[in-house]
Short mmCIF file of C-alpha atoms and ligand atoms in Angstrom, two decimals:
data_model
loop_
_atom_site.label_atom_id
_atom_site.label_comp_id
_atom_site.label_asym_id
_atom_site.label_seq_id
_atom_site.Cartn_x
_atom_site.Cartn_y
_atom_site.Cartn_z
CA MET A 213 0.00 0.00 0.00
CA LYS A 214 1.34 3.40 -1.04
CA ARG A 215 0.37 6.97 -0.14
CA ILE A 216 -0.04 8.85 -3.45
CA LEU A 217 -0.70 12.61 -3.69
CA VAL A 218 -2.24 14.07 -6.87
CA ALA A 219 -2.09 17.80 -7.65
CA GLY A 220 -5.01 18.78 -9.93
CA GLY A 221 -8.57 17.46 -10.10
CA GLY A 222 -9.22 17.75 -13.86
CA ILE A 223 -9.95 14.62 -15.88
CA ALA A 224 -6.25 13.62 -15.90
CA GLY A 225 -5.92 13.92 -12.10
CA LEU A 226 -9.29 12.27 -11.42
CA SER A 227 -8.65 9.34 -13.75
CA ALA A 228 -5.11 8.90 -12.39
CA ALA A 229 -6.52 8.84 -8.85
CA VAL A 230 -9.14 6.27 -9.87
CA PHE A 231 -6.60 4.01 -11.62
CA LEU A 232 -4.05 4.32 -8.80
CA SER A 233 -6.59 3.65 -6.06
CA GLN A 234 -6.33 -0.08 -6.91
CA LYS A 235 -4.18 -2.36 -4.75
CA ASN A 236 -5.18 -0.60 -1.51
CA ASN A 237 -3.22 2.52 -2.36
CA SER A 238 -4.31 5.61 -0.45
CA VAL A 239 -4.82 8.45 -2.96
CA GLU A 240 -5.46 12.09 -2.11
CA ILE A 241 -6.17 14.89 -4.61
CA PHE A 242 -5.40 18.58 -4.04
CA GLU A 243 -7.46 20.82 -6.31
CA ALA A 244 -6.79 24.57 -6.46
CA SER A 245 -10.32 25.61 -7.36
CA SER A 246 -13.52 25.13 -5.40
CA MET A 247 -14.87 22.62 -7.93
CA PRO A 248 -13.43 19.54 -9.62
CA GLY A 249 -13.28 18.71 -13.35
CA GLY A 250 -10.87 21.43 -14.55
CA ARG A 251 -11.54 22.36 -18.15
CA ALA A 252 -14.05 19.51 -18.57
CA ARG A 253 -16.73 20.29 -15.99
CA SER A 254 -20.25 21.68 -15.75
CA PHE A 255 -22.27 23.83 -13.36
CA TYR A 256 -25.90 24.72 -12.71
CA ASP A 257 -26.91 27.93 -14.44
CA ASN A 258 -29.90 29.69 -12.86
CA HIS A 259 -30.86 31.61 -16.01
CA PHE A 260 -30.94 28.45 -18.10
CA GLY A 261 -32.46 26.38 -15.29
CA ARG A 262 -30.11 23.51 -16.14
CA GLU A 263 -26.55 22.29 -15.97
CA ILE A 264 -24.23 23.64 -18.65
CA ASP A 265 -20.63 22.73 -19.47
CA ASN A 266 -17.80 25.23 -19.15
CA GLY A 267 -17.49 24.58 -22.89
CA GLN A 268 -19.28 22.14 -25.19
CA HIS A 269 -17.17 19.00 -25.68
CA LEU A 270 -17.32 16.40 -28.43
CA LEU A 271 -15.89 12.95 -27.77
CA MET A 272 -15.22 10.29 -30.40
CA GLY A 273 -15.33 6.51 -30.50
CA CYS A 274 -11.52 6.56 -30.73
CA TYR A 275 -11.40 7.92 -27.15
CA ARG A 276 -10.73 4.38 -25.99
CA GLU A 277 -9.13 5.18 -22.63
CA THR A 278 -11.79 7.77 -21.78
CA LEU A 279 -14.62 5.35 -22.52
CA ARG A 280 -12.89 2.62 -20.51
CA PHE A 281 -12.54 5.09 -17.62
CA PHE A 282 -16.24 6.01 -17.83
CA GLN A 283 -17.12 2.33 -17.77
CA MET A 284 -14.89 1.69 -14.78
CA ILE A 285 -16.58 4.40 -12.67
CA GLY A 286 -20.09 3.46 -13.85
CA ALA A 287 -20.65 6.61 -15.93
CA ASN A 288 -22.13 4.81 -18.94
CA GLU A 289 -25.55 6.39 -18.82
CA GLY A 290 -24.33 9.92 -19.37
CA TYR A 291 -23.40 9.55 -23.03
CA TYR A 292 -24.12 7.57 -26.15
CA LYS A 293 -22.11 6.60 -29.19
CA GLN A 294 -23.75 6.89 -32.61
CA GLU A 295 -24.45 3.45 -34.07
CA GLN A 296 -23.03 4.54 -37.40
CA MET A 297 -21.13 7.78 -37.91
CA SER A 298 -23.65 10.34 -39.18
CA ILE A 299 -22.59 13.98 -39.20
CA PRO A 300 -24.71 16.54 -41.04
CA PHE A 301 -22.64 19.19 -42.84
CA VAL A 302 -24.84 22.20 -43.54
CA SER A 303 -24.02 24.95 -45.99
CA GLU A 304 -25.45 28.45 -45.96
CA ARG A 305 -29.18 28.44 -46.78
CA GLY A 306 -29.59 25.00 -45.27
CA TYR A 307 -28.24 22.50 -47.84
CA ILE A 308 -27.50 19.40 -45.72
CA GLN A 309 -25.26 16.49 -46.70
CA HIS A 310 -24.28 13.80 -44.21
CA LEU A 311 -20.87 12.30 -43.73
CA LYS A 312 -22.44 8.99 -43.00
CA SER A 313 -21.42 5.37 -43.03
CA ARG A 314 -24.13 2.86 -43.74
CA THR A 315 -22.20 -0.21 -42.69
CA SER A 316 -20.12 -1.28 -39.70
CA LEU A 317 -17.84 -3.27 -41.98
CA TYR A 318 -14.43 -1.72 -41.64
CA PRO A 319 -12.90 -0.18 -43.79
CA LEU A 320 -15.94 -0.16 -46.10
CA ASN A 321 -17.67 2.16 -43.62
CA LEU A 322 -15.10 4.89 -44.25
CA LEU A 323 -14.92 4.36 -48.00
CA HIS A 324 -18.65 4.51 -48.25
CA ALA A 325 -18.97 7.64 -46.10
CA ILE A 326 -16.44 9.57 -48.16
CA LEU A 327 -17.63 8.45 -51.58
CA ASP A 328 -21.18 9.37 -50.62
CA PHE A 329 -20.37 12.81 -49.19
CA GLY A 330 -22.32 15.22 -51.40
CA GLN A 331 -20.67 18.45 -50.20
CA LEU A 332 -17.67 17.45 -52.36
CA THR A 333 -17.44 16.68 -56.08
CA LEU A 334 -16.62 13.10 -57.08
CA THR A 335 -13.01 14.01 -57.90
CA GLU A 336 -12.65 15.67 -54.51
CA ARG A 337 -14.10 12.63 -52.74
CA PHE A 338 -11.60 10.31 -54.45
CA ARG A 339 -8.74 12.63 -53.54
CA VAL A 340 -9.81 12.75 -49.87
CA GLY A 341 -10.20 8.96 -49.75
CA LYS A 342 -6.79 8.45 -51.35
CA LEU A 343 -5.11 10.88 -48.96
CA ILE A 344 -6.54 9.21 -45.86
CA ALA A 345 -5.70 5.74 -47.20
CA SER A 346 -2.10 6.85 -47.93
CA LEU A 347 -1.59 7.31 -44.17
CA TRP A 348 -2.04 3.60 -43.62
CA PHE A 349 1.46 2.83 -44.80
CA LEU A 350 3.13 6.02 -43.66
CA ASP A 351 5.78 5.70 -40.96
CA LEU A 352 5.30 9.01 -39.16
CA SER A 353 8.42 8.60 -37.04
CA LYS A 354 10.46 9.05 -40.23
CA LYS A 355 8.43 11.97 -41.54
CA LYS A 356 9.68 15.55 -41.35
CA ASP A 357 6.87 17.67 -39.93
CA ILE A 358 5.18 20.34 -42.08
CA PRO A 359 1.98 22.38 -41.67
CA VAL A 360 -1.21 20.49 -42.58
CA LEU A 361 -2.09 23.11 -45.19
CA LYS A 362 1.22 22.52 -46.97
CA TRP A 363 0.65 18.75 -46.97
CA LEU A 364 -2.81 19.24 -48.48
CA ARG A 365 -1.57 21.70 -51.11
CA ASN A 366 1.32 19.34 -51.99
CA ASN A 367 -1.38 16.75 -52.62
CA ASN A 368 -3.42 19.05 -54.87
CA SER A 369 -6.34 19.65 -52.50
CA GLY A 370 -8.60 22.40 -53.81
CA GLU A 371 -10.37 25.24 -51.98
CA ASN A 372 -13.70 23.44 -51.61
CA GLU A 373 -12.15 20.38 -49.90
CA LEU A 374 -10.08 22.64 -47.69
CA GLU A 375 -12.96 24.82 -46.57
CA THR A 376 -15.63 22.13 -46.36
CA LEU A 377 -13.77 19.22 -44.82
CA TRP A 378 -10.14 19.70 -43.88
CA LYS A 379 -10.30 23.06 -42.08
CA PRO A 380 -13.22 22.06 -39.84
CA LEU A 381 -11.56 18.71 -39.11
CA VAL A 382 -8.21 20.28 -38.18
CA VAL A 383 -9.72 23.10 -36.15
CA SER A 384 -12.11 20.92 -34.19
CA THR A 385 -9.69 18.08 -33.44
CA MET A 386 -6.57 20.19 -32.81
CA ASN A 387 -7.86 23.67 -31.91
CA THR A 388 -5.07 24.92 -34.15
CA PRO A 389 -5.22 26.86 -37.46
CA ILE A 390 -4.63 24.68 -40.53
CA GLU A 391 -1.82 27.02 -41.67
CA SER A 392 0.37 26.11 -38.68
CA ALA A 393 -1.11 22.78 -37.47
CA SER A 394 1.36 19.89 -37.33
CA PHE A 395 0.90 17.33 -40.12
CA VAL A 396 2.38 14.56 -37.94
CA ILE A 397 -0.13 15.20 -35.15
CA PHE A 398 -3.02 15.51 -37.62
CA ALA A 399 -2.02 12.28 -39.38
CA ASN A 400 -2.09 10.53 -35.99
CA VAL A 401 -5.57 11.97 -35.37
CA LEU A 402 -6.80 10.69 -38.76
CA LYS A 403 -5.33 7.26 -38.04
CA GLU A 404 -7.08 7.14 -34.65
CA ILE A 405 -10.42 8.24 -36.11
CA PHE A 406 -10.48 6.43 -39.44
CA LEU A 407 -7.83 3.73 -39.64
CA LYS A 408 -8.21 1.69 -36.46
CA GLY A 409 -11.58 0.02 -36.91
CA SER A 410 -15.14 1.21 -37.39
CA GLU A 411 -15.68 2.55 -33.83
CA GLY A 412 -13.17 5.42 -33.99
CA SER A 413 -15.19 7.71 -36.25
CA LYS A 414 -18.45 7.50 -34.29
CA PRO A 415 -19.26 10.70 -32.39
CA VAL A 416 -19.87 10.20 -28.68
CA ILE A 417 -22.47 12.66 -27.47
CA THR A 418 -22.95 13.65 -23.85
CA ARG A 419 -26.46 13.44 -22.38
CA LYS A 420 -25.63 15.25 -19.14
CA GLY A 421 -23.39 18.04 -17.96
CA LEU A 422 -19.79 16.82 -17.73
CA SER A 423 -19.73 16.97 -13.92
CA SER A 424 -22.82 14.77 -13.65
CA LEU A 425 -21.44 12.56 -16.41
CA TYR A 426 -18.09 11.61 -14.87
CA VAL A 427 -16.81 13.94 -12.12
CA THR A 428 -19.33 12.91 -9.46
CA SER A 429 -18.93 9.20 -10.25
CA ALA A 430 -15.13 9.44 -10.20
CA ILE A 431 -15.16 11.09 -6.77
CA GLN A 432 -17.64 8.57 -5.42
CA TYR A 433 -15.50 5.72 -6.78
CA LEU A 434 -12.48 7.20 -5.01
CA LYS A 435 -14.26 7.73 -1.71
CA GLU A 436 -15.45 4.12 -1.72
CA ARG A 437 -11.76 3.17 -1.84
CA SER A 438 -10.75 5.55 0.97
CA GLY A 439 -9.55 8.19 -1.49
CA LYS A 440 -9.89 11.88 -0.66
CA ILE A 441 -10.24 15.15 -2.57
CA ASN A 442 -9.45 18.57 -1.08
CA PHE A 443 -10.84 21.69 -2.78
CA SER A 444 -9.49 25.25 -2.80
CA GLU A 445 -6.08 23.89 -1.85
CA ALA A 446 -3.33 24.49 -4.42
CA VAL A 447 0.10 22.91 -4.39
CA LYS A 448 2.54 25.82 -4.32
CA GLY A 449 5.96 24.32 -3.71
CA VAL A 450 8.03 21.15 -3.36
CA VAL A 451 11.22 20.32 -1.51
CA PHE A 452 13.72 17.85 -2.95
CA GLN A 453 16.17 15.69 -1.06
CA GLY A 454 18.52 14.24 -3.63
CA ASP A 455 16.33 12.87 -6.42
CA LYS A 456 13.18 12.59 -4.31
CA ILE A 457 10.44 15.03 -3.39
CA THR A 458 10.12 14.78 0.38
CA LEU A 459 7.80 17.69 1.19
CA ILE A 460 4.81 19.25 -0.58
CA LYS A 461 3.68 22.75 0.36
CA THR A 462 0.03 23.56 -0.31
CA THR A 463 -1.77 26.84 0.35
CA LYS A 464 -2.99 25.32 3.66
CA ARG A 465 -0.29 22.96 5.01
CA GLU A 466 2.89 20.98 4.52
CA LEU A 467 2.60 17.33 3.54
CA THR A 468 5.01 14.54 4.37
CA PRO A 469 5.62 11.57 4.17
CA PHE A 470 4.27 10.04 0.95
CA ASP A 471 5.43 7.55 -1.66
CA GLU A 472 4.55 9.16 -5.00
CA VAL A 473 3.43 12.59 -6.25
CA VAL A 474 1.50 13.17 -9.48
CA PHE A 475 1.21 16.62 -11.05
CA ALA A 476 -1.90 16.70 -13.26
CA ILE A 477 -1.96 20.40 -14.00
CA PRO A 478 -1.41 22.50 -17.14
CA PRO A 479 2.08 23.85 -17.94
CA HIS A 480 1.26 27.49 -17.09
CA ALA A 481 0.25 26.40 -13.56
CA LEU A 482 3.13 23.94 -13.16
CA LYS A 483 5.55 26.74 -13.92
CA ARG A 484 4.44 28.56 -10.80
CA ILE A 485 5.19 25.69 -8.41
CA GLU A 486 8.33 26.51 -6.51
CA GLY A 487 11.04 23.90 -7.10
CA ILE A 488 9.55 22.36 -10.29
CA PRO A 489 10.70 24.41 -13.33
CA GLU A 490 14.41 23.91 -12.70
CA ARG A 491 13.90 20.12 -12.71
CA LEU A 492 12.48 20.07 -16.24
CA PRO A 493 14.60 19.36 -19.31
CA GLY A 494 15.52 22.71 -20.80
CA GLY A 495 13.80 24.34 -17.81
CA SER A 496 11.01 25.51 -20.13
CA LEU A 497 7.24 25.13 -20.02
CA ASP A 498 6.52 27.69 -22.73
CA PHE A 499 3.55 26.60 -24.84
CA ASN A 500 1.14 28.67 -26.90
CA TYR A 501 -2.56 28.34 -26.16
CA SER A 502 -5.73 28.64 -28.21
CA THR A 503 -9.21 29.88 -27.30
CA ILE A 504 -12.50 27.99 -27.58
CA ILE A 505 -15.77 29.90 -27.23
CA THR A 506 -19.13 28.27 -26.57
CA VAL A 507 -22.35 30.20 -27.04
CA PHE A 508 -25.33 28.68 -25.22
CA LEU A 509 -28.76 29.66 -26.55
CA LYS A 510 -31.98 28.74 -24.78
CA ILE A 511 -34.63 27.98 -27.38
CA THR A 512 -38.40 27.57 -27.56
CA ASN A 513 -40.04 25.67 -30.46
CA ASN A 514 -36.83 23.98 -31.52
CA PRO A 515 -37.27 22.82 -35.14
CA LEU A 516 -33.93 20.96 -35.38
CA LYS A 517 -33.93 17.18 -35.82
CA GLU A 518 -30.25 16.23 -35.58
CA GLU A 519 -28.10 16.21 -32.44
CA LEU A 520 -25.17 18.08 -33.97
CA TYR A 521 -24.37 20.05 -37.11
CA SER A 522 -21.13 21.10 -38.77
CA LEU A 523 -21.58 24.53 -40.41
CA VAL A 524 -19.65 24.66 -43.69
CA LYS A 525 -17.56 27.80 -44.31
CA SER A 526 -18.93 29.53 -41.20
CA GLY A 527 -17.12 31.11 -38.24
CA ILE A 528 -19.23 28.79 -36.05
CA HIS A 529 -17.85 25.28 -36.34
CA TRP A 530 -20.44 23.14 -34.58
CA VAL A 531 -23.96 23.50 -33.28
CA PHE A 532 -25.12 20.92 -30.70
CA ASN A 533 -28.81 20.41 -30.18
CA HIS A 534 -29.84 19.76 -26.56
CA GLY A 535 -33.59 20.19 -27.17
CA ASP A 536 -34.25 23.18 -24.91
CA MET A 537 -30.82 24.66 -25.65
CA LEU A 538 -28.34 24.93 -28.53
CA SER A 539 -24.61 25.26 -27.96
CA ALA A 540 -22.48 26.73 -30.71
CA VAL A 541 -18.73 26.10 -30.71
CA ILE A 542 -16.04 28.36 -32.12
CA SER A 543 -12.59 26.75 -31.93
CA CYS A 544 -9.32 28.60 -32.63
CA ALA A 545 -11.25 31.63 -31.46
CA ASP A 546 -8.45 34.03 -30.50
CA ASP A 547 -9.88 36.60 -32.96
CA TRP A 548 -13.34 36.36 -31.41
CA ALA A 549 -12.07 36.51 -27.83
CA SER A 550 -11.67 40.29 -27.88
CA LEU A 551 -15.27 40.85 -29.05
CA ASP A 552 -17.83 41.66 -26.40
CA SER A 553 -20.34 38.94 -25.61
CA ARG A 554 -23.33 40.78 -27.12
CA LYS A 555 -21.58 40.93 -30.48
CA ILE A 556 -20.66 37.23 -30.31
CA ILE A 557 -24.27 36.33 -29.49
CA ARG A 558 -25.59 38.47 -32.37
CA ARG A 559 -23.19 36.84 -34.86
CA THR A 560 -24.01 33.36 -33.60
CA LYS A 561 -27.77 33.83 -33.81
CA ASN A 562 -27.36 35.26 -37.27
CA GLU A 563 -25.31 32.29 -38.50
CA ILE A 564 -27.67 29.74 -36.94
CA SER A 565 -30.62 31.42 -38.53
CA LYS A 566 -28.88 31.53 -41.95
CA TYR A 567 -27.67 27.92 -41.85
CA LEU A 568 -30.34 26.12 -39.85
CA GLY A 569 -33.37 28.33 -40.40
CA VAL A 570 -34.05 28.91 -36.69
CA LYS A 571 -35.84 32.24 -36.23
CA GLU A 572 -33.89 34.60 -33.97
CA GLU A 573 -36.97 35.33 -31.84
CA GLU A 574 -37.02 31.66 -30.73
CA PHE A 575 -33.92 32.31 -28.60
CA THR A 576 -34.91 33.41 -25.11
CA ASN A 577 -31.59 33.47 -23.27
CA ALA A 578 -27.91 33.45 -24.18
CA LYS A 579 -24.58 32.94 -22.46
CA VAL A 580 -21.02 33.11 -23.79
CA ILE A 581 -18.13 31.20 -22.21
CA LYS A 582 -14.68 32.15 -23.45
CA GLU A 583 -11.89 29.75 -22.48
CA LYS A 584 -8.72 31.54 -23.51
CA ARG A 585 -6.41 28.69 -22.57
CA ALA A 586 -8.69 25.89 -23.73
CA THR A 587 -5.78 23.81 -25.07
CA ILE A 588 -2.18 24.21 -26.09
CA LEU A 589 -1.67 24.70 -29.83
CA SER A 590 -0.66 21.61 -31.82
CA GLY A 591 1.50 23.44 -34.31
CA VAL A 592 4.64 22.25 -36.08
CA GLU A 593 6.41 24.29 -33.40
CA ARG A 594 4.41 22.81 -30.53
CA GLY A 595 6.84 23.74 -27.76
CA PRO A 596 8.81 21.40 -25.54
CA LYS A 597 8.04 17.77 -26.38
CA ILE A 598 7.34 16.69 -22.83
CA SER A 599 5.83 13.25 -22.40
CA LEU A 600 4.70 11.58 -19.20
CA LEU A 601 7.58 12.89 -17.23
CA ASN A 602 9.40 11.41 -14.32
CA ILE A 603 10.82 14.58 -12.72
CA ALA A 604 12.06 12.85 -9.60
CA GLU A 605 12.37 9.29 -8.37
CA ASN A 606 8.86 9.65 -6.90
CA ALA A 607 7.16 12.36 -9.03
CA TYR A 608 5.39 12.34 -12.40
CA ILE A 609 3.76 14.91 -14.67
CA ILE A 610 0.63 13.94 -16.59
CA GLY A 611 -2.17 15.86 -18.36
CA ASP A 612 -3.59 16.51 -21.81
CA TRP A 613 -0.38 18.24 -22.96
CA THR A 614 1.97 15.36 -22.14
CA ILE A 615 1.35 13.09 -25.16
CA PRO A 616 3.42 14.89 -27.81
CA ASN A 617 2.15 13.02 -30.90
CA LEU A 618 -1.55 13.76 -30.25
CA PRO A 619 -3.46 17.01 -29.68
CA ALA A 620 -4.47 18.04 -26.16
CA THR A 621 -7.90 16.50 -25.50
CA ILE A 622 -9.85 14.67 -22.85
CA GLU A 623 -8.47 11.44 -24.31
CA THR A 624 -4.82 12.44 -23.96
CA GLY A 625 -5.54 13.49 -20.36
CA VAL A 626 -6.89 10.02 -19.54
CA LEU A 627 -4.29 8.25 -21.69
CA SER A 628 -1.48 9.93 -19.74
CA ALA A 629 -3.11 8.75 -16.50
CA ARG A 630 -3.39 5.20 -17.85
CA ARG A 631 0.27 5.17 -18.88
CA LEU A 632 1.25 6.35 -15.41
CA SER A 633 -0.81 3.64 -13.74
CA ASN A 634 0.87 1.04 -15.97
CA ILE A 635 4.19 2.19 -14.53
CA LEU A 636 3.17 2.51 -10.90
CA LEU A 637 0.86 -0.46 -10.38
C1 LIG B 104 -14.14 25.19 -24.01
C2 LIG B 104 -13.38 23.91 -24.18
C3 LIG B 104 -13.80 22.99 -25.13
C4 LIG B 104 -13.11 21.80 -25.29
N1 LIG B 104 -13.56 20.88 -26.19
C5 LIG B 104 -13.01 19.65 -26.21
C6 LIG B 104 -13.58 18.63 -26.99
O1 LIG B 104 -14.59 18.83 -27.68
N2 LIG B 104 -13.02 17.39 -26.96
C7 LIG B 104 -11.92 17.13 -26.19
O2 LIG B 104 -11.48 15.99 -26.16
N3 LIG B 104 -11.34 18.10 -25.45
C8 LIG B 104 -11.85 19.35 -25.44
N4 LIG B 104 -11.30 20.32 -24.65
C9 LIG B 104 -10.03 20.05 -23.96
C10 LIG B 104 -10.25 19.26 -22.66
O3 LIG B 104 -11.19 19.90 -21.85
C11 LIG B 104 -8.92 19.20 -21.94
O4 LIG B 104 -7.97 18.62 -22.80
C12 LIG B 104 -8.97 18.35 -20.66
O5 LIG B 104 -10.10 18.67 -19.89
C13 LIG B 104 -7.69 18.61 -19.86
O6 LIG B 104 -7.71 17.89 -18.66
P1 LIG B 104 -6.49 17.94 -17.64
O7 LIG B 104 -6.91 17.20 -16.45
O8 LIG B 104 -5.24 17.55 -18.34
O9 LIG B 104 -6.29 19.50 -17.28
P2 LIG B 104 -7.29 20.49 -16.52
O10 LIG B 104 -8.68 20.18 -16.88
O11 LIG B 104 -6.79 21.86 -16.80
O12 LIG B 104 -7.10 20.15 -14.98
C14 LIG B 104 -6.08 20.69 -14.20
C15 LIG B 104 -6.63 20.96 -12.80
O13 LIG B 104 -5.54 21.36 -11.97
C16 LIG B 104 -5.97 22.41 -11.13
N5 LIG B 104 -4.75 23.12 -10.70
C17 LIG B 104 -4.03 24.05 -11.37
N6 LIG B 104 -2.96 24.43 -10.64
C18 LIG B 104 -3.00 23.71 -9.50
C19 LIG B 104 -2.16 23.64 -8.34
N7 LIG B 104 -1.06 24.38 -8.25
N8 LIG B 104 -2.51 22.80 -7.34
C20 LIG B 104 -3.63 22.03 -7.43
N9 LIG B 104 -4.46 22.07 -8.49
C21 LIG B 104 -4.14 22.89 -9.52
C22 LIG B 104 -6.91 23.22 -12.00
O14 LIG B 104 -7.79 24.01 -11.21
C23 LIG B 104 -7.63 22.11 -12.77
O15 LIG B 104 -8.79 21.68 -12.10
C24 LIG B 104 -11.95 21.54 -24.49
C25 LIG B 104 -11.53 22.47 -23.54
C26 LIG B 104 -12.24 23.63 -23.37
C27 LIG B 104 -11.78 24.60 -22.32
#
């Protein structure tokens, strides 16, 4: 039995605590804020009379570790996976074409979906299919990285494919502009989604707020195994003796002794912990971040039939339909972040009305959430390539930014926790 301390109660810290609480280990989380879940959480909003997320999230069937984690903590009821991938792409004035597979037979499902995708011409569909298939045999470890846009241009992709398919795919999976996004990371994303079986490309849609979906169950799971979570208590410093951390200073107390320490916090926060930065290779935690904005719109007489829509060639990338509420997502939204909320709401309503035909007077309430450091950028110049890092004999760094060959997502947060538990258990 070990005493394990975890700094950070986002999905990486929570899943690490759950995994490590096996074998009678005693696990204790220290979370700086007053609520758990980090960037993937929800809260009750009085004006909407319901729970809303701090930002709309989309999960995919290729989030294998996340779905395993949900299963482990009994959070299965809070989401569902589409039986067959079916994503409506809507162009201005409401022309809808689905990216839809009609079979589970892999890889026919993918071939079929692309060849049937009416937003592209036949030539464009063949080119897209060929490009994705070419990744099958590509050894990415030997590939020099270039921006995704350059890769697409080198392969003769035209404007319509870029604007209709590639840009939305890059922006929504990597939260990074196509002009600077890393081809190697994007190719890994495409492999995960399309080239590892038929499940990967199926959207996983949440039925509840994220906190009700997994945070509450994770904490309950921990408590049943004598785990503990402390809120409003940040880790602010560490003391080393030789190659071991022997003392942790939080905003409330000093902690010792313990066997292992896990830091599950983003790089900008890690940088501020006294004693940590000088232990990192190169001493640097300098990443660039990218904004995601979610606009929540309460709606009466909702005419929409589908659960999500991709808006083609619009500043709004996705619209999710929650029945009594729509949530519109703008990724890579640094340009929008300086606009005031009223302007963002006006633009969003306008786009939704143009694309989906919802009358603006149907919206009765609106709320904008701007997350300026939603994720690190996954550019060719991504910043230090830090992976699950052993910074002392008894201390590890995990989190969504610690899997260098994939973008920062919920899945990389949980994957980093899984890799840590494989080492420690
Ligand atoms: C608006 C938005 C939309 C997104 N959309 C998607 C999506 O559609 N799909 C997807 O997969 N991902 C999406 N993401 C990204 C996803 O939310 C993150 O990748 C994931 O939640 C990161 O989890 P984490 O545990 O690594 O970090 P965090 O969630 O940042 O957790 C870190 C925790 O550590 C705490 N902390 C910080 N400093 C300290 C300290 N010194 N001591 C103790 N605690 C500390 C923080 O308060 C926080 O709770 C989105 C993010 C945002 C913001």
